[in-house]
Amino acid sequence: MKILLIGSGGREHTLAWKIAKNPRVKKLYVAPGNPGTARIAQNINIKATNIEALLEFAIDSKIDLTVVGPEQPLAEGIVDLFESQGMRIFGPNKQAARLESSKVFSKNLMQKYNIPTAAYRTFTDYTKARQYLVNQTYPLVLKANGLAAGKGVVIANNLHEAVEALESIMQNRVFGNAGSEIVIEEFLAGEEVSLLAFTDGETVLPMVTAQDHKQAYDKDLGPNTGGMGAYSPALILDGEKYNTAVEEILVNTVKALKKEGITYKGILYAGLMVTAEGVKVIEFNSRFGDPEAQVIVPRLKTDLVDIMLACLDNDLKSINLEWHKQTAVCVILASGGYPLQYQKGYEITGLKAIPKDIILFHAGTKQEGHKIVTAGGRVLGVTALAENKEQAIAQAYNAVELIRFQDMHYRTDIGQRK
Ligand code: AMP
Ligand code: GLY
């Protein structure tokens, strides 16, 4: 089998690492990949958003299965394009991917089918939205409708902050067209957890839980990032709560989409808030989480390629998902200054000293001759698996201590929330 994986981050290195374990995979390409994927696959210099060029490459190279890592190509309809040419590709089509690419679409779907989420209103008109803000209680959450690389959400603590956010989203269009429509929603207090599933549009196979750490600094301080670390399982969503969330949220969402004439195939990712009134949806994503993948996928015993093929064959019911019991912890090493301004091009040292039982996932790195240098905000992910969370944390941080680059920044409290 020849497989093409699309993307270049830590999530994609994780997926490549798992895909490469399947003995039937004779050739794995990653577009564009990173120095981590280059060791286990062949990187192809095509951007994840250049979907026409990706199709051409897949046809020319006789790719048997394409796997999409990030959300942008899904939102742009890469699945529809590949399928129109008879190519097999894992991920939701453009209509289904709207669950992530349009917050208005996903909120309206949840409301219509009683899927628990924050109360909300949507606006296309700035003046009406501005008026609505006046009599609300704060904090209040404002969200640009479209994809904004995780940055289109503002939690406003008072009217002044809300108006500022509204202006920058709807009038100044700081997130571009994503700001032509806005969701204004109730602030949910509680703890966040990520619940993902594989689905073929009929069967829903939930994964083990994970918790991301979004803020840049310890104790959840500082600006929101793409994710500074994660661990799995997240016991905040356990037992009955987990079962209820799977049924009420994942299964009902796939059913709701079906009733709307949309078959959702791929990864369904629910970002959840565990509140005093129960578990509610903050957002849906149409792909694996980053860095959730770096702790969920290493725990997966079942072959990932078999799961993806079963999804495409509408035969997910034949798969029995099996998981390693261990706890996984992933610490992200970031460039100093991330998520704001940061420098690139610093040499990374110590990588060869990492113990064999640690899984090192590359993200923003670049090969320069014999050196690996920094090339992005999130540079590396260090994943450890152990019998309990304390051991996994200790092992991950022991490995982190060995790695060096100028202005390296990481959180020291990954996995310590609950
Ligand atoms: P999103 O892009 O929708 O995941 O939002 C980014 C982050 O904003 C989430 O991970 C939450 O931390 C926070 N957030 C979003 N919506 C809400 C809400 N209704 N109440 C509280 N926090 C929220
Ligand atoms: N870790 C958050 C995300 O992948 O969206």
XYZ file of C-alpha atoms and ligand atoms in Angstrom, residues 11 71 100 149-150 192 194 196 211-214 225-230 269 283-285 287-294 378, ligand 2:
36
model
C 0.116 15.690 14.963
C -8.452 21.297 8.990
C -15.456 22.907 12.348
C -6.306 28.985 13.466
C -7.750 28.785 16.983
C -12.031 21.400 29.394
C -11.154 16.530 24.452
C -12.533 12.175 19.856
C -6.701 17.105 28.082
C -4.843 19.915 26.330
C -3.122 22.834 28.102
C -3.867 25.852 25.946
C -1.662 28.844 22.106
C -2.194 25.882 19.802
C -1.566 23.688 22.878
C 1.458 23.459 25.215
C 1.028 19.845 26.222
C -1.496 17.109 26.835
C -13.319 15.801 17.784
C -16.508 23.366 19.642
C -16.199 20.555 17.138
C -13.101 19.857 15.084
C -9.545 16.152 12.562
C -7.186 14.925 15.266
C -6.167 17.450 17.923
C -2.634 18.745 18.227
C -1.201 17.897 20.810
C -4.002 15.461 21.714
C -2.869 13.110 18.933
C 0.565 12.932 20.567
C 5.751 24.773 18.662
N -5.515 21.043 20.718
C -6.547 21.803 20.124
C -6.769 21.537 18.729
O -6.153 20.705 18.093
O -7.654 22.187 18.164
